[in-house]
CSV table of C-alpha atoms in Angstrom, one decimal:
chain,number,residue,atom,x,y,z
A,1,MET,CA,0.4,-2.3,-3.9
A,2,GLU,CA,2.6,-1.0,-1.1
A,3,GLN,CA,1.0,2.5,-1.3
A,4,ASN,CA,-2.5,1.1,-0.7
A,5,ALA,CA,-1.5,-1.4,2.0
A,6,GLY,CA,-3.1,-0.8,5.4
A,7,PRO,CA,-0.2,0.8,7.1
A,8,ASN,CA,0.4,3.2,4.2
A,9,VAL,CA,-3.0,3.9,2.7
A,10,GLY,CA,-3.6,7.5,1.8
A,11,SER,CA,-0.2,8.6,3.3
A,12,LEU,CA,2.5,7.9,0.8
A,13,ARG,CA,3.3,10.9,-1.4
A,14,GLY,CA,5.9,11.9,-4.0
A,15,PHE,CA,5.1,9.4,-6.7
A,16,SER,CA,4.9,12.3,-9.2
A,17,VAL,CA,8.6,13.0,-8.5
A,18,ILE,CA,9.5,9.4,-9.4
A,19,ASP,CA,7.4,9.6,-12.5
A,20,SER,CA,9.1,12.8,-13.6
A,21,ILE,CA,12.5,11.2,-13.1
A,22,LYS,CA,11.5,8.2,-15.0
A,23,THR,CA,10.1,10.2,-17.9
A,24,GLN,CA,13.4,12.2,-18.2
A,25,LEU,CA,15.5,9.0,-18.0
A,26,GLU,CA,13.4,7.3,-20.7
A,27,SER,CA,13.9,10.2,-23.1
A,28,ILE,CA,17.6,10.0,-22.7
A,29,CYS,CA,18.2,6.3,-22.2
A,30,LYS,CA,15.2,4.2,-23.1
A,31,GLN,CA,14.4,1.2,-21.0
A,32,THR,CA,17.7,1.1,-19.2
A,33,VAL,CA,17.2,2.4,-15.6
A,34,SER,CA,14.6,0.5,-13.5
A,35,CYS,CA,12.1,2.1,-11.3
A,36,ALA,CA,13.5,0.0,-8.4
A,37,ASP,CA,16.9,1.7,-8.9
A,38,ILE,CA,15.3,5.2,-9.2
A,39,LEU,CA,13.4,4.7,-5.9
A,40,THR,CA,16.6,3.5,-4.1
A,41,VAL,CA,18.7,6.4,-5.4
A,42,ALA,CA,15.9,8.9,-4.7
A,43,ALA,CA,15.6,7.7,-1.1
A,44,ARG,CA,19.4,8.3,-0.6
A,45,ASP,CA,19.4,11.7,-2.3
A,46,SER,CA,16.3,12.8,-0.2
A,47,VAL,CA,18.2,12.0,3.0
A,48,VAL,CA,21.2,13.9,1.8
A,49,ALA,CA,19.2,16.9,0.7
A,50,LEU,CA,17.7,17.1,4.2
A,51,GLY,CA,21.1,17.0,5.9
A,52,GLY,CA,21.4,13.3,6.5
A,53,PRO,CA,24.2,10.9,5.6
A,54,SER,CA,25.1,9.6,2.2
A,55,TRP,CA,25.9,6.0,1.1
A,56,THR,CA,26.8,4.1,-2.0
A,57,VAL,CA,23.8,2.6,-3.7
A,58,PRO,CA,24.4,-0.7,-5.6
A,59,LEU,CA,22.6,-0.5,-8.9
A,60,GLY,CA,21.3,-3.0,-11.5
A,61,ARG,CA,17.9,-3.9,-10.0
A,62,ARG,CA,15.1,-4.8,-12.4
A,63,ASP,CA,11.4,-4.2,-11.8
A,64,SER,CA,8.9,-6.9,-10.9
A,65,THR,CA,6.2,-8.2,-13.3
A,66,THR,CA,3.8,-8.8,-10.4
A,67,ALA,CA,2.5,-7.0,-7.3
A,68,SER,CA,0.9,-8.5,-4.2
A,69,ALA,CA,-1.6,-6.6,-2.0
A,70,SER,CA,-1.7,-9.5,0.5
A,71,LEU,CA,2.1,-9.6,0.8
A,72,ALA,CA,2.2,-5.8,1.3
A,73,ASN,CA,-0.4,-6.0,4.0
A,74,SER,CA,1.2,-9.0,5.8
A,75,ASP,CA,4.8,-7.8,5.6
A,76,LEU,CA,4.5,-4.1,6.3
A,77,PRO,CA,4.3,-3.4,10.1
A,78,GLY,CA,1.5,-1.1,11.1
A,79,PRO,CA,1.4,1.9,13.5
A,80,GLY,CA,0.0,-0.2,16.3
A,81,SER,CA,2.8,-2.8,16.2
A,82,SER,CA,4.5,-3.9,19.4
A,83,ARG,CA,8.3,-4.1,19.7
A,84,SER,CA,8.3,-7.8,19.2
A,85,GLN,CA,6.1,-7.5,16.1
A,86,LEU,CA,8.4,-5.0,14.6
A,87,GLU,CA,11.4,-7.2,15.3
A,88,ALA,CA,9.7,-10.2,13.7
A,89,ALA,CA,8.7,-8.2,10.6
A,90,PHE,CA,12.2,-6.9,10.1
A,91,LEU,CA,13.9,-10.2,10.9
A,92,LYS,CA,11.7,-11.8,8.2
A,93,LYS,CA,13.7,-9.6,5.8
A,94,ASN,CA,17.0,-10.4,7.5
A,95,LEU,CA,17.2,-7.1,9.2
A,96,ASN,CA,18.2,-7.3,12.8
A,97,THR,CA,17.0,-5.3,15.8
A,98,VAL,CA,19.6,-2.5,15.4
A,99,ASP,CA,18.6,-2.2,11.8
A,100,MET,CA,15.0,-1.9,12.8
A,101,VAL,CA,15.6,0.8,15.4
A,102,ALA,CA,17.9,2.7,12.9
A,103,LEU,CA,15.4,2.4,10.0
A,104,SER,CA,12.6,3.6,12.3
A,105,GLY,CA,14.7,6.8,12.6
A,106,ALA,CA,13.5,7.7,9.1
A,107,HIS,CA,10.5,9.0,11.0
A,108,THR,CA,12.7,12.1,11.6
A,109,ILE,CA,10.9,13.4,8.6
A,110,GLY,CA,7.4,12.8,7.2
A,111,LYS,CA,3.9,12.9,8.6
A,112,ALA,CA,1.3,10.5,9.8
A,113,GLN,CA,-2.5,10.6,9.6
A,114,CYS,CA,-4.7,11.3,12.6
A,115,SER,CA,-6.3,7.8,12.2
A,116,ASN,CA,-2.9,6.2,12.9
A,117,PHE,CA,-2.2,8.0,16.2
A,118,ARG,CA,-5.7,8.9,17.5
A,119,ASN,CA,-5.9,6.0,20.0
A,120,ARG,CA,-2.5,6.9,21.3
A,121,ILE,CA,-3.4,10.5,22.2
A,122,TYR,CA,-6.8,9.7,23.6
A,123,GLY,CA,-5.8,7.4,26.4
A,124,GLY,CA,-4.9,4.2,24.5
A,125,ASP,CA,-1.3,4.6,25.6
A,126,THR,CA,0.1,5.7,28.9
A,127,ASN,CA,3.7,6.2,27.7
A,128,ILE,CA,3.0,9.6,26.1
A,129,ASN,CA,3.9,13.1,27.3
A,130,THR,CA,0.7,14.7,28.4
A,131,ALA,CA,1.4,18.1,26.9
A,132,PHE,CA,2.5,16.5,23.7
A,133,ALA,CA,-0.8,14.5,23.5
A,134,THR,CA,-2.8,17.7,24.2
A,135,SER,CA,-1.1,19.6,21.5
A,136,LEU,CA,-2.0,16.9,18.9
A,137,LYS,CA,-5.7,16.9,19.8
A,138,ALA,CA,-6.6,20.2,18.2
A,139,ASN,CA,-5.9,18.8,14.7
A,140,CYS,CA,-6.9,15.2,15.5
A,141,PRO,CA,-10.4,15.1,17.1
A,142,GLN,CA,-11.9,12.0,18.6
A,143,SER,CA,-14.1,11.6,15.5
A,144,GLY,CA,-13.5,13.0,12.0
A,145,GLY,CA,-10.4,14.4,10.6
A,146,ASN,CA,-8.9,10.9,9.9
A,147,SER,CA,-6.6,12.2,7.2
A,148,ASN,CA,-5.3,15.3,9.2
A,149,LEU,CA,-1.6,15.2,9.4
A,150,ALA,CA,1.0,15.6,12.1
A,151,ASN,CA,4.8,15.6,11.9
A,152,LEU,CA,6.4,12.4,13.0
A,153,ASP,CA,9.3,14.5,14.4
A,154,THR,CA,7.8,17.7,16.0
A,155,THR,CA,11.3,19.0,16.9
A,156,THR,CA,13.0,19.3,13.5
A,157,PRO,CA,10.3,18.0,11.1
A,158,ASN,CA,12.2,19.0,7.9
A,159,ALA,CA,15.7,17.9,8.9
A,160,PHE,CA,17.2,14.4,8.8
A,161,ASP,CA,18.8,14.1,12.2
A,162,ASN,CA,18.6,12.1,15.4
A,163,ALA,CA,15.9,14.2,17.1
A,164,TYR,CA,13.4,11.3,16.5
A,165,TYR,CA,15.3,9.4,19.3
A,166,THR,CA,15.5,12.4,21.7
A,167,ASN,CA,11.7,12.7,21.2
A,168,LEU,CA,11.3,9.1,22.3
A,169,LEU,CA,13.3,9.7,25.5
A,170,SER,CA,10.7,12.4,26.4
A,171,GLN,CA,7.7,10.1,25.4
A,172,LYS,CA,7.0,12.2,22.3
A,173,GLY,CA,6.9,9.4,19.7
A,174,LEU,CA,3.9,10.1,17.5
A,175,LEU,CA,2.9,6.5,16.7
A,176,HIS,CA,2.5,3.6,19.2
A,177,SER,CA,5.1,1.8,17.0
A,178,ASP,CA,7.6,4.6,17.6
A,179,GLN,CA,7.3,4.8,21.3
A,180,VAL,CA,7.6,1.0,21.8
A,181,LEU,CA,11.2,1.4,20.9
A,182,PHE,CA,11.8,3.2,24.2
A,183,ASN,CA,9.5,1.7,26.8
A,184,ASN,CA,11.5,-0.1,29.4
A,185,ASP,CA,12.4,-2.8,26.9
A,186,THR,CA,15.3,-4.4,25.1
A,187,THR,CA,15.7,-1.6,22.5
A,188,ASP,CA,16.0,1.3,25.1
A,189,ASN,CA,19.8,1.3,25.1
A,190,THR,CA,20.0,1.5,21.3
A,191,VAL,CA,17.6,4.5,21.3
A,192,ARG,CA,19.7,6.2,24.0
A,193,ASN,CA,22.8,5.6,22.0
A,194,PHE,CA,21.3,7.1,18.8
A,195,ALA,CA,19.8,10.0,20.8
A,196,SER,CA,23.2,10.9,22.2
A,197,ASN,CA,25.4,10.0,19.3
A,198,ALA,CA,24.3,11.3,15.9
A,199,ALA,CA,27.3,9.6,14.1
A,200,ALA,CA,26.2,6.2,15.6
A,201,PHE,CA,22.7,6.7,14.2
A,202,SER,CA,24.0,7.8,10.7
A,203,SER,CA,26.3,4.8,10.6
A,204,ALA,CA,23.6,2.3,11.6
A,205,PHE,CA,21.1,3.9,9.3
A,206,THR,CA,23.3,3.8,6.2
A,207,THR,CA,24.2,0.1,7.0
A,208,ALA,CA,20.5,-0.8,7.3
A,209,MET,CA,19.5,1.1,4.1
A,210,ILE,CA,22.1,-0.8,2.1
A,211,LYS,CA,20.9,-4.1,3.5
A,212,MET,CA,17.3,-3.1,2.8
A,213,GLY,CA,18.2,-2.1,-0.8
A,214,ASN,CA,19.7,-5.6,-1.3
A,215,ILE,CA,16.6,-7.6,-0.2
A,216,ALA,CA,16.0,-10.2,-3.0
A,217,PRO,CA,16.6,-7.9,-6.0
A,218,LEU,CA,15.7,-9.0,-9.5
A,219,THR,CA,18.9,-8.8,-11.7
A,220,GLY,CA,20.2,-9.9,-15.1
A,221,THR,CA,17.3,-11.1,-17.2
A,222,GLN,CA,14.8,-11.4,-14.3
A,223,GLY,CA,11.8,-9.1,-14.3
A,224,GLN,CA,11.8,-6.1,-16.6
A,225,ILE,CA,12.6,-2.5,-16.9
A,226,ARG,CA,9.2,-0.8,-16.6
A,227,LEU,CA,8.3,2.0,-19.0
A,228,SER,CA,6.0,3.4,-16.4
A,229,CYS,CA,6.7,2.9,-12.7
A,230,SER,CA,3.0,2.5,-11.8
A,231,LYS,CA,2.3,-0.5,-14.0
A,232,VAL,CA,3.8,-3.6,-15.6
A,233,ASN,CA,4.7,-3.2,-19.3
A,234,SER,CA,1.9,-4.4,-21.6
């Protein structure tokens, strides 16, 4: 459901990688490793592969037997979110403001669709670098091209580093919800800290990822070990 929720629709990729891992695990160790654990470990290993920090992933999660489109839509903050909306959405999951700013730093990699930043580059926001906005317009016209992609971090798009925050200092956040983190507001100092201190970002990010990976996990006899990650066992 999460991949089809409003903030994510048409933009999440890589599910074939998870399916491939699951298939290989099932052939060796049937119905033992959950999709939830695979996703959590894959997230960590992806960060490490791109030069980011590592952390210990607690294991033993089980998979849900239900999925909720309405919960995904209500709980996932969208690209037009304000700072206060982001804070509220993360706090709902017991993640504090520093966790929120640190986890937003995952936008040091990945891409966003034109439809999610069009308003920002065509006058909807004033807190955007003019040259940066102009550079994005070629691939994101005022009409059409909704699914055209742009890098969330234009400086080092394929490296997991703290450039996301230095981009924000220059008003080069791609999404409205990125730039609100540095906009004469309460999160400005945290952004400045992460921009100038890569170790501080890495430490806060790993702490927040561990906390996020421990949000209401199903364990023991709860849930199930899915045979296919895209659907509940029949």
